[in-house]
PDB file of C-alpha atoms and ligand atoms in Angstrom:
ATOM      1  CA  MET A   1      87.401 106.668 108.280  1.00 46.00           C
ATOM      2  CA  ALA A   2      86.167 103.723 110.512  1.00 50.00           C
ATOM      3  CA  CYS A   3      84.163 101.191 108.539  1.00 61.00           C
ATOM      4  CA  PRO A   4      80.669 100.557 109.931  1.00 79.00           C
ATOM      5  CA  GLU A   5      81.859  97.027 111.340  1.00 85.00           C
ATOM      6  CA  GLU A   6      84.322  98.822 113.559  1.00 89.00           C
ATOM      7  CA  GLU A   7      81.897 101.415 114.484  1.00 91.00           C
ATOM      8  CA  ARG A   8      79.369  98.743 115.505  1.00 92.00           C
ATOM      9  CA  GLU A   9      82.226  96.862 117.516  1.00 93.00           C
ATOM     10  CA  ARG A  10      83.204 100.316 119.310  1.00 94.00           C
ATOM     11  CA  ALA A  11      79.447 100.969 120.086  1.00 95.00           C
ATOM     12  CA  PHE A  12      79.110  97.344 121.504  1.00 96.00           C
ATOM     13  CA  GLU A  13      82.206  97.743 123.587  1.00 95.00           C
ATOM     14  CA  GLY A  14      80.687 100.843 124.904  1.00 95.00           C
ATOM     15  CA  VAL A  15      77.270  99.201 125.815  1.00 95.00           C
ATOM     16  CA  LEU A  16      79.070  96.210 127.328  1.00 94.00           C
ATOM     17  CA  ALA A  17      81.307  98.664 129.589  1.00 93.00           C
ATOM     18  CA  LYS A  18      77.900 100.454 130.748  1.00 92.00           C
ATOM     19  CA  TYR A  19      76.352  96.998 131.881  1.00 90.00           C
ATOM     20  CA  ARG A  20      79.518  95.278 133.104  1.00 85.00           C
ATOM     21  CA  ASP A  21      78.850  93.188 136.111  1.00 73.00           C
ATOM     22  CA  ARG A  22      75.299  93.994 136.317  1.00 75.00           C
ATOM     23  CA  PRO A  23      73.336  90.793 136.415  1.00 67.00           C
ATOM     24  CA  GLY A  24      69.817  92.491 136.123  1.00 85.00           C
ATOM     25  CA  ALA A  25      71.011  93.953 132.845  1.00 93.00           C
ATOM     26  CA  THR A  26      70.261  91.186 130.593  1.00 94.00           C
ATOM     27  CA  ILE A  27      67.398  92.683 128.765  1.00 95.00           C
ATOM     28  CA  PRO A  28      68.563  96.370 128.317  1.00 95.00           C
ATOM     29  CA  LEU A  29      71.901  94.922 127.212  1.00 95.00           C
ATOM     30  CA  LEU A  30      70.399  92.797 124.563  1.00 96.00           C
ATOM     31  CA  GLN A  31      68.117  95.523 123.337  1.00 96.00           C
ATOM     32  CA  GLU A  32      71.019  97.937 122.876  1.00 96.00           C
ATOM     33  CA  ALA A  33      73.160  95.232 121.053  1.00 96.00           C
ATOM     34  CA  GLN A  34      70.154  94.720 118.795  1.00 94.00           C
ATOM     35  CA  GLU A  35      69.965  98.058 117.921  1.00 92.00           C
ATOM     36  CA  ILE A  36      73.503  98.145 116.945  1.00 94.00           C
ATOM     37  CA  TYR A  37      73.664  95.052 114.936  1.00 92.00           C
ATOM     38  CA  GLY A  38      70.123  94.968 113.921  1.00 88.00           C
ATOM     39  CA  TYR A  39      69.713  91.403 115.338  1.00 92.00           C
ATOM     40  CA  LEU A  40      71.657  89.293 117.933  1.00 96.00           C
ATOM     41  CA  PRO A  41      74.365  87.256 116.362  1.00 95.00           C
ATOM     42  CA  GLN A  42      75.541  84.326 118.486  1.00 95.00           C
ATOM     43  CA  GLU A  43      78.871  85.698 118.955  1.00 96.00           C
ATOM     44  CA  VAL A  44      77.126  88.792 120.573  1.00 96.00           C
ATOM     45  CA  ILE A  45      75.142  86.754 122.992  1.00 97.00           C
ATOM     46  CA  ARG A  46      78.272  84.786 123.823  1.00 96.00           C
ATOM     47  CA  ARG A  47      80.032  87.928 124.757  1.00 95.00           C
ATOM     48  CA  ILE A  48      76.991  89.444 126.656  1.00 94.00           C
ATOM     49  CA  ALA A  49      76.916  86.280 128.912  1.00 93.00           C
ATOM     50  CA  ARG A  50      80.550  86.577 129.598  1.00 91.00           C
ATOM     51  CA  GLU A  51      80.355  90.115 130.505  1.00 91.00           C
ATOM     52  CA  LEU A  52      77.441  89.485 132.675  1.00 90.00           C
ATOM     53  CA  ARG A  53      79.037  86.081 134.196  1.00 89.00           C
ATOM     54  CA  GLN A  54      76.115  84.191 133.192  1.00 90.00           C
ATOM     55  CA  PRO A  55      75.757  80.859 131.294  1.00 95.00           C
ATOM     56  CA  VAL A  56      75.306  81.350 127.718  1.00 96.00           C
ATOM     57  CA  SER A  57      72.257  79.155 127.888  1.00 96.00           C
ATOM     58  CA  ARG A  58      70.499  81.726 130.197  1.00 95.00           C
ATOM     59  CA  VAL A  59      71.253  84.846 128.036  1.00 95.00           C
ATOM     60  CA  PHE A  60      70.102  82.655 124.861  1.00 95.00           C
ATOM     61  CA  GLY A  61      66.899  81.731 126.760  1.00 96.00           C
ATOM     62  CA  VAL A  62      66.022  85.392 127.436  1.00 96.00           C
ATOM     63  CA  ALA A  63      66.714  86.333 123.750  1.00 96.00           C
ATOM     64  CA  THR A  64      64.406  83.554 122.520  1.00 94.00           C
ATOM     65  CA  PHE A  65      61.765  84.099 125.099  1.00 95.00           C
ATOM     66  CA  TYR A  66      60.948  87.633 124.111  1.00 93.00           C
ATOM     67  CA  ALA A  67      59.495  88.266 120.507  1.00 87.00           C
ATOM     68  CA  GLN A  68      61.338  91.764 120.430  1.00 91.00           C
ATOM     69  CA  PHE A  69      64.672  89.930 120.078  1.00 95.00           C
ATOM     70  CA  HIS A  70      65.784  88.495 116.667  1.00 93.00           C
ATOM     71  CA  LEU A  71      68.494  85.878 116.339  1.00 93.00           C
ATOM     72  CA  ARG A  72      68.675  85.995 112.552  1.00 90.00           C
ATOM     73  CA  PRO A  73      69.389  89.073 110.239  1.00 91.00           C
ATOM     74  CA  ARG A  74      66.217  90.981 109.217  1.00 91.00           C
ATOM     75  CA  GLY A  75      65.529  92.722 106.034  1.00 94.00           C
ATOM     76  CA  ARG A  76      65.593  96.411 105.593  1.00 94.00           C
ATOM     77  CA  HIS A  77      61.732  96.222 105.123  1.00 96.00           C
ATOM     78  CA  VAL A  78      59.531  94.405 107.547  1.00 95.00           C
ATOM     79  CA  ILE A  79      56.181  93.216 105.850  1.00 97.00           C
ATOM     80  CA  ARG A  80      53.386  92.381 108.104  1.00 96.00           C
ATOM     81  CA  VAL A  81      50.255  90.912 106.547  1.00 96.00           C
ATOM     82  CA  CYS A  82      47.420  90.901 109.049  1.00 95.00           C
ATOM     83  CA  GLN A  83      46.146  87.499 109.939  1.00 93.00           C
ATOM     84  CA  GLY A  84      43.343  88.987 112.419  1.00 94.00           C
ATOM     85  CA  THR A  85      39.734  87.840 111.936  1.00 95.00           C
ATOM     86  CA  ALA A  86      38.435  90.748 109.989  1.00 96.00           C
ATOM     87  CA  CYS A  87      41.341  90.639 107.609  1.00 96.00           C
ATOM     88  CA  HIS A  88      41.001  86.879 107.220  1.00 95.00           C
ATOM     89  CA  VAL A  89      37.410  87.130 106.274  1.00 96.00           C
ATOM     90  CA  LYS A  90      38.225  89.670 103.591  1.00 96.00           C
ATOM     91  CA  GLY A  91      41.022  87.453 102.080  1.00 95.00           C
ATOM     92  CA  SER A  92      44.303  88.330 103.828  1.00 95.00           C
ATOM     93  CA  ALA A  93      45.507  84.656 103.171  1.00 95.00           C
ATOM     94  CA  ASN A  94      45.491  85.471  99.422  1.00 96.00           C
ATOM     95  CA  VAL A  95      47.640  88.618  99.996  1.00 97.00           C
ATOM     96  CA  LEU A  96      49.992  86.791 102.214  1.00 97.00           C
ATOM     97  CA  GLU A  97      50.555  83.993  99.453  1.00 97.00           C
ATOM     98  CA  ALA A  98      50.979  86.786  96.952  1.00 97.00           C
ATOM     99  CA  VAL A  99      53.800  88.217  99.143  1.00 98.00           C
ATOM    100  CA  GLU A 100      55.535  84.928  99.697  1.00 97.00           C
ATOM    101  CA  GLU A 101      55.384  84.134  95.940  1.00 97.00           C
ATOM    102  CA  GLU A 102      56.651  87.611  94.876  1.00 97.00           C
ATOM    103  CA  LEU A 103      59.602  87.329  97.173  1.00 97.00           C
ATOM    104  CA  GLY A 104      60.331  83.503  97.254  1.00 97.00           C
ATOM    105  CA  ILE A 105      60.109  83.130 101.018  1.00 97.00           C
ATOM    106  CA  ARG A 106      57.586  82.101 103.646  1.00 95.00           C
ATOM    107  CA  ARG A 107      56.395  84.073 106.598  1.00 92.00           C
ATOM    108  CA  GLY A 108      59.220  84.415 109.247  1.00 89.00           C
ATOM    109  CA  GLU A 109      61.870  84.404 106.650  1.00 93.00           C
ATOM    110  CA  THR A 110      64.056  87.090 105.154  1.00 95.00           C
ATOM    111  CA  THR A 111      65.226  87.469 101.507  1.00 96.00           C
ATOM    112  CA  GLY A 112      68.731  86.560 100.647  1.00 95.00           C
ATOM    113  CA  ASP A 113      69.486  90.261  99.649  1.00 95.00           C
ATOM    114  CA  LEU A 114      68.161  91.339 103.014  1.00 94.00           C
ATOM    115  CA  ARG A 115      65.677  93.483 101.477  1.00 97.00           C
ATOM    116  CA  PHE A 116      62.449  91.897 103.041  1.00 97.00           C
ATOM    117  CA  THR A 117      61.318  90.058 106.057  1.00 96.00           C
ATOM    118  CA  ILE A 118      57.953  88.625 106.349  1.00 96.00           C
ATOM    119  CA  GLU A 119      56.812  88.984 109.822  1.00 90.00           C
ATOM    120  CA  PRO A 120      53.817  86.897 111.266  1.00 78.00           C
ATOM    121  CA  VAL A 121      51.470  89.244 112.915  1.00 88.00           C
ATOM    122  CA  ALA A 122      47.872  89.327 114.364  1.00 88.00           C
ATOM    123  CA  CYS A 123      45.437  92.310 114.178  1.00 91.00           C
ATOM    124  CA  LEU A 124      47.199  95.411 113.033  1.00 91.00           C
ATOM    125  CA  GLY A 125      44.421  97.473 114.721  1.00 91.00           C
ATOM    126  CA  CYS A 126      42.739  99.015 111.506  1.00 93.00           C
ATOM    127  CA  CYS A 127      40.118  96.346 110.883  1.00 95.00           C
ATOM    128  CA  GLY A 128      38.094  98.794 108.743  1.00 95.00           C
ATOM    129  CA  LEU A 129      40.797  98.594 106.066  1.00 96.00           C
ATOM    130  CA  ALA A 130      40.911  94.959 105.847  1.00 96.00           C
ATOM    131  CA  PRO A 131      42.762  93.137 104.357  1.00 96.00           C
ATOM    132  CA  VAL A 132      45.625  95.090 105.509  1.00 96.00           C
ATOM    133  CA  MET A 133      49.354  94.862 105.181  1.00 96.00           C
ATOM    134  CA  MET A 134      52.024  97.085 106.704  1.00 96.00           C
ATOM    135  CA  VAL A 135      55.432  97.592 105.234  1.00 97.00           C
ATOM    136  CA  ASP A 136      57.517  99.212 107.693  1.00 95.00           C
ATOM    137  CA  GLU A 137      55.406 102.110 109.059  1.00 93.00           C
ATOM    138  CA  ASP A 138      53.069 102.324 106.050  1.00 96.00           C
ATOM    139  CA  THR A 139      49.634 101.035 106.095  1.00 96.00           C
ATOM    140  CA  HIS A 140      48.216  99.487 102.973  1.00 97.00           C
ATOM    141  CA  GLY A 141      44.609  98.579 103.015  1.00 96.00           C
ATOM    142  CA  ARG A 142      41.694  97.190 101.114  1.00 97.00           C
ATOM    143  CA  LEU A 143      44.254  95.066  99.346  1.00 96.00           C
ATOM    144  CA  THR A 144      43.985  92.620  96.534  1.00 96.00           C
ATOM    145  CA  LYS A 145      46.707  90.283  95.775  1.00 95.00           C
ATOM    146  CA  ASP A 146      47.242  91.795  92.377  1.00 97.00           C
ATOM    147  CA  GLN A 147      48.354  95.044  94.051  1.00 97.00           C
ATOM    148  CA  VAL A 148      51.275  93.307  96.064  1.00 97.00           C
ATOM    149  CA  PRO A 149      54.110  93.340  93.350  1.00 97.00           C
ATOM    150  CA  ARG A 150      53.551  97.088  92.746  1.00 97.00           C
ATOM    151  CA  ILE A 151      53.507  98.004  96.330  1.00 97.00           C
ATOM    152  CA  LEU A 152      56.626  95.922  97.016  1.00 97.00           C
ATOM    153  CA  ALA A 153      58.501  97.488  94.093  1.00 97.00           C
ATOM    154  CA  ARG A 154      58.342 100.805  95.875  1.00 96.00           C
ATOM    155  CA  TYR A 155      60.752  99.473  98.698  1.00 96.00           C
ATOM    156  CA  ALA A 156      64.356  99.453  97.601  1.00 90.00           C
TER     157      ALA A 156
HETATM  158  S1  FES B   1      41.920  92.174 111.765  1.00 62.08           S
HETATM  159 FE1  FES B   1      43.275  93.059 110.477  1.00 62.08          FE
HETATM  160  S2  FES B   1      43.686  94.790 111.111  1.00 62.08           S
HETATM  161 FE2  FES B   1      42.281  94.019 112.511  1.00 62.08          FE
END
């Protein structure tokens, strides 16, 4: 049985072949590569540049310009504590602090065991539930900082 790394490599080769010599394909190629690896390792960016016959700096520039692309590994679970006005007024800063304390990382960072990433975010669109935190697709509203450890414990 192929190990996941070999499978990823094979899938990536397939994607490279699909977009070979198509200069306009930078973004879809980066998207598909990120789907395979979960983020965009430097070596992957270099290989994409080679395939598209573009300078590495240009492909790297595209990858850093768009927020959808991630240049570092991300956790299995992404935590978004709302920083919008309604949530701010209701104490979201305390919730974010509690998350950072519980995990020992700051916003924008990923835990060493790749379990969680804290992602900075503006309004999550459910201000009536302020303060709001999302973990993956789950919305947790009307939060207090004391609830944070129990909520995070649910995500293995
Ligand atoms: S301000 Fe937090 S959900 Fe809108």
